[in-house]
Coordinates of N, CA and C in Angstrom, one line a residue:
S914 N 0.7 -1.3 0.2 CA 0.3 -0.2 0.2 C 0.9 1.3 -0.1
S915 N 0.0 2.3 -0.3 CA 1.0 3.7 -0.5 C 1.3 4.0 0.8
E916 N 0.5 3.8 1.9 CA 0.7 4.0 3.3 C 1.9 3.4 3.8
A917 N 2.2 2.1 3.6 CA 3.1 1.3 4.0 C 4.4 1.6 3.4
A918 N 4.3 2.1 2.0 CA 5.4 2.5 1.5 C 6.1 3.8 2.1
E919 N 5.3 5.1 2.4 CA 5.8 5.8 2.8 C 6.0 5.7 4.2
S920 N 5.7 5.1 4.9 CA 6.0 4.7 6.2 C 7.3 4.4 6.5
V921 N 7.8 3.3 5.5 CA 9.0 2.7 5.3 C 10.2 3.8 5.1
K922 N 9.5 4.5 3.9 CA 10.5 5.9 3.3 C 11.0 6.7 4.6
K923 N 10.0 6.7 5.8 CA 10.4 7.8 6.6 C 10.9 7.3 8.0
Q924 N 11.2 6.1 8.0 CA 11.8 5.3 9.1 C 13.3 5.6 9.4
R925 N 13.5 6.2 10.4 CA 14.7 6.4 10.8 C 15.4 5.5 11.6
G926 N 16.3 5.4 11.4 CA 17.3 4.1 12.6 C 16.7 2.8 12.0
W927 N 16.9 2.6 10.8 CA 16.5 1.5 9.9 C 16.9 0.0 10.9
R928 N 17.9 0.0 11.4 CA 18.4 -1.2 12.0 C 17.6 -1.4 13.1
F929 N 17.2 -0.6 13.6 CA 16.2 -0.9 14.8 C 14.8 -0.8 14.5
G930 N 14.5 -0.4 13.7 CA 12.8 -0.2 13.3 C 12.4 -0.9 11.9
Y931 N 13.1 -1.7 11.6 CA 12.9 -2.2 10.3 C 11.8 -3.6 10.7
A932 N 11.6 -4.0 11.6 CA 11.0 -5.2 12.1 C 9.6 -5.0 11.7
R933 N 8.9 -3.9 12.4 CA 7.5 -3.6 12.2 C 7.2 -3.6 10.6
H934 N 7.9 -3.2 10.1 CA 7.7 -2.9 8.2 C 7.6 -4.6 7.8
V935 N 8.6 -5.3 8.1 CA 8.7 -6.6 7.5 C 7.3 -7.2 8.2
V936 N 6.9 -7.0 9.0 CA 5.4 -7.7 9.8 C 4.3 -7.1 9.1
N937 N 4.3 -6.2 8.7 CA 3.4 -5.0 7.9 C 3.5 -5.6 6.6
Q938 N 4.7 -6.0 6.0 CA 4.8 -6.1 4.6 C 4.0 -7.9 4.5
V939 N 4.0 -8.9 5.3 CA 3.8 -9.9 5.3 C 2.5 -9.9 5.6
K940 N 1.8 -9.3 6.5 CA 0.1 -9.4 6.5 C -0.4 -8.7 5.4
L941 N 0.3 -7.6 4.8 CA -0.4 -7.1 3.4 C -0.2 -8.4 2.4
S942 N 1.1 -9.1 2.3 CA 1.1 -10.2 1.4 C 0.0 -11.3 1.6
A943 N -0.1 -11.5 2.8 CA -1.4 -12.4 3.3 C -2.9 -12.4 2.8
E944 N -3.1 -11.2 2.6 CA -4.6 -10.8 2.4 C -4.8 -11.5 1.3
S945 N -4.2 -11.5 0.0 CA -4.6 -11.9 -1.2 C -3.3 -12.6 -1.8
P946 N -3.4 -13.7 -2.8 CA -2.3 -13.9 -3.8 C -2.0 -12.6 -4.7
K947 N -3.0 -11.8 -5.1 CA -2.4 -10.6 -5.8 C -1.6 -9.5 -4.9
N948 N -1.9 -9.2 -4.1 CA -0.8 -8.7 -3.0 C 0.6 -9.3 -2.9
A949 N 0.5 -10.5 -2.6 CA 1.5 -11.2 -2.6 C 2.5 -11.0 -3.7
Y950 N 2.1 -11.5 -4.9 CA 2.8 -11.1 -6.0 C 3.2 -9.6 -6.2
A951 N 2.3 -8.9 -6.2 CA 2.8 -7.5 -6.4 C 3.9 -6.8 -5.7
I952 N 3.9 -7.3 -3.9 CA 4.8 -7.0 -3.3 C 6.0 -7.6 -3.6
A953 N 6.1 -8.9 -4.2 CA 7.1 -9.5 -4.4 C 8.2 -9.1 -5.8
E954 N 7.1 -8.6 -6.8 CA 7.4 -8.0 -8.0 C 8.2 -6.8 -7.4
A955 N 7.5 -5.9 -6.9 CA 8.1 -4.5 -6.5 C 9.4 -4.9 -6.0
G956 N 9.6 -5.7 -5.0 CA 10.8 -5.9 -4.4 C 11.8 -6.3 -5.4
E957 N 11.6 -7.1 -6.1 CA 12.5 -7.9 -7.4 C 12.9 -6.6 -8.3
Q958 N 12.0 -5.8 -8.7 CA 12.4 -4.5 -9.7 C 13.0 -3.6 -8.7
H959 N 12.7 -3.5 -7.5 CA 13.9 -2.5 -6.9 C 15.0 -2.9 -6.7
L960 N 15.3 -4.2 -6.2 CA 16.6 -4.8 -6.3 C 17.1 -4.6 -7.8
H961 N 16.7 -5.2 -8.6 CA 17.0 -5.1 -10.0 C 17.5 -3.8 -10.5
N962 N 16.9 -2.7 -10.1 CA 17.6 -1.6 -10.4 C 18.5 -0.5 -9.4
K963 N 18.7 -1.4 -8.2 CA 19.6 -0.8 -7.2 C 20.9 -1.6 -7.5
F964 N 20.7 -3.0 -7.6 CA 22.2 -3.4 -7.8 C 22.7 -3.3 -9.2
R965 N 24.1 -3.1 -9.2 CA 25.0 -2.8 -10.2 C 25.8 -4.2 -10.6
F966 N 25.8 -4.2 -12.0 CA 26.4 -5.1 -12.8 C 27.9 -4.7 -13.4
I967 N 28.8 -5.3 -12.9 CA 30.0 -4.9 -13.6 C 30.8 -6.0 -14.3
R968 N 31.2 -5.9 -15.6 CA 31.8 -6.6 -16.7 C 32.8 -5.7 -17.3
N969 N 34.2 -6.0 -17.4 CA 35.0 -5.5 -18.3 C 35.2 -3.8 -17.8
D970 N 35.0 -3.7 -16.5 CA 35.4 -2.2 -16.1 C 33.9 -1.3 -16.5
T971 N 33.0 -2.1 -17.1 CA 31.9 -1.2 -17.4 C 30.6 -1.6 -16.3
E972 N 29.9 -0.6 -15.8 CA 28.8 -0.9 -14.8 C 27.6 -0.4 -15.6
T973 N 26.5 -1.3 -15.1 CA 25.3 -1.0 -15.8 C 24.4 -1.6 -14.6
S974 N 23.2 -1.0 -14.8 CA 22.1 -1.9 -13.8 C 21.9 -3.2 -14.2
V975 N 21.2 -3.9 -13.6 CA 20.9 -5.4 -13.7 C 19.8 -5.5 -15.4
P976 N 18.9 -4.9 -15.2 CA 18.0 -4.8 -16.3 C 18.9 -4.4 -17.6
E977 N 19.6 -3.6 -17.3 CA 20.7 -3.3 -18.7 C 21.6 -4.3 -19.2
A978 N 22.0 -5.1 -18.0 CA 23.0 -6.0 -18.6 C 22.5 -7.2 -18.8
M979 N 21.0 -7.7 -18.3 CA 20.2 -8.6 -19.0 C 20.2 -8.8 -20.3
A980 N 19.8 -7.3 -20.6 CA 19.2 -7.0 -22.2 C 20.7 -6.7 -22.9
K981 N 21.8 -6.7 -22.5 CA 23.2 -6.2 -23.1 C 23.9 -7.8 -23.3
Y982 N 23.9 -8.4 -22.4 CA 24.9 -9.6 -22.4 C 23.8 -11.1 -22.7
T983 N 23.5 -11.1 -23.7 CA 22.8 -12.3 -24.3 C 23.3 -13.8 -24.4
D984 N 24.7 -13.4 -24.6 CA 25.5 -14.8 -25.0 C 25.4 -15.7 -23.9
S985 N 25.1 -16.9 -23.9 CA 25.4 -17.9 -22.6 C 26.9 -18.2 -22.4
I986 N 27.3 -18.1 -21.1 CA 28.6 -18.4 -20.9 C 28.7 -19.5 -20.0
Y987 N 27.6 -20.3 -19.8 CA 27.6 -21.4 -19.2 C 27.1 -22.7 -19.8
K988 N 27.7 -23.8 -19.6 CA 27.9 -25.0 -20.3 C 27.1 -26.1 -19.6
T989 N 26.3 -26.9 -19.8 CA 26.1 -28.2 -19.1 C 26.9 -29.5 -19.3
A990 N 27.1 -29.8 -18.4 CA 27.7 -31.3 -18.4 C 27.3 -32.4 -17.4
V991 N 27.7 -33.3 -17.7 CA 27.1 -34.8 -16.9 C 28.3 -35.3 -16.2
I992 N 28.4 -35.6 -15.0 CA 29.2 -36.4 -14.5 C 29.1 -37.3 -14.1
K993 N 29.4 -38.6 -14.7 CA 29.3 -39.9 -13.8 C 30.5 -40.3 -12.9
G994 N 30.0 -40.6 -11.8 CA 31.1 -41.4 -10.8 C 30.8 -42.8 -11.0
N995 N 32.0 -43.7 -10.4 CA 31.9 -45.1 -10.3 C 32.1 -45.6 -8.8
G996 N 32.0 -44.4 -7.8 CA 32.4 -44.8 -6.6 C 31.1 -45.3 -5.7
S997 N 31.0 -45.9 -4.6 CA 29.9 -46.2 -3.7 C 29.0 -44.6 -3.4
R998 N 27.8 -44.6 -3.5 CA 27.0 -43.6 -3.1 C 27.0 -43.2 -1.7
V999 N 27.4 -41.8 -1.5 CA 27.3 -41.3 0.0 C 26.0 -41.2 0.6
T1000 N 25.7 -41.8 1.8 CA 24.2 -41.7 2.4 C 24.4 -40.6 3.5
E1001 N 25.3 -40.3 3.8 CA 25.2 -39.6 5.2 C 26.5 -38.6 5.0
Y1002 N 26.4 -37.4 5.3 CA 27.4 -36.7 5.4 C 28.0 -36.2 6.7
R1003 N 29.5 -36.3 6.8 CA 29.9 -35.9 8.2 C 31.1 -34.5 8.0
V1004 N 30.9 -34.0 9.0 CA 31.9 -32.8 9.2 C 32.4 -32.8 10.5
P1005 N 33.7 -32.7 10.4 CA 34.6 -32.8 12.0 C 34.4 -31.5 12.6
Y1006 N 33.8 -31.1 13.8 CA 33.8 -30.0 14.3 C 33.8 -30.2 15.9
K1007 N 35.0 -29.5 16.3 CA 35.3 -29.4 17.6 C 35.5 -30.8 18.3
G1008 N 36.2 -31.8 17.6 CA 36.3 -33.0 18.1 C 35.3 -34.0 17.7
K1009 N 34.1 -33.7 17.1 CA 33.2 -34.4 17.0 C 32.8 -34.5 15.7
D1010 N 32.0 -35.4 15.2 CA 31.3 -35.3 13.4 C 29.9 -35.0 13.7
L1011 N 29.9 -34.0 12.9 CA 28.5 -33.1 12.9 C 27.9 -34.3 11.6
T1012 N 26.7 -34.9 11.7 CA 25.8 -35.6 10.6 C 24.9 -35.3 10.1
G1013 N 24.6 -35.8 9.0 CA 23.1 -35.3 8.7 C 22.7 -35.6 7.2

């Protein structure tokens, strides 16, 4: 809502005052799927416009970078092993093994 947005913009001491805005955003999102989608989309758009993308010493916004850099630099591969399957992970920590 516009009231919620204004309240966020006016918040001073964000570190200590953000929690009530998060709770309010969750309440607004829970009112309807339409609200939830609109809030999520607005947040994504805001982040895309705030984040900066740097390649070859050239800085752009994320939307500009997504439009400009269209060549795929990723490849797909399949790796097949022939060892036995791991069924439990162990991480040594303070003299004990954490498992899960």
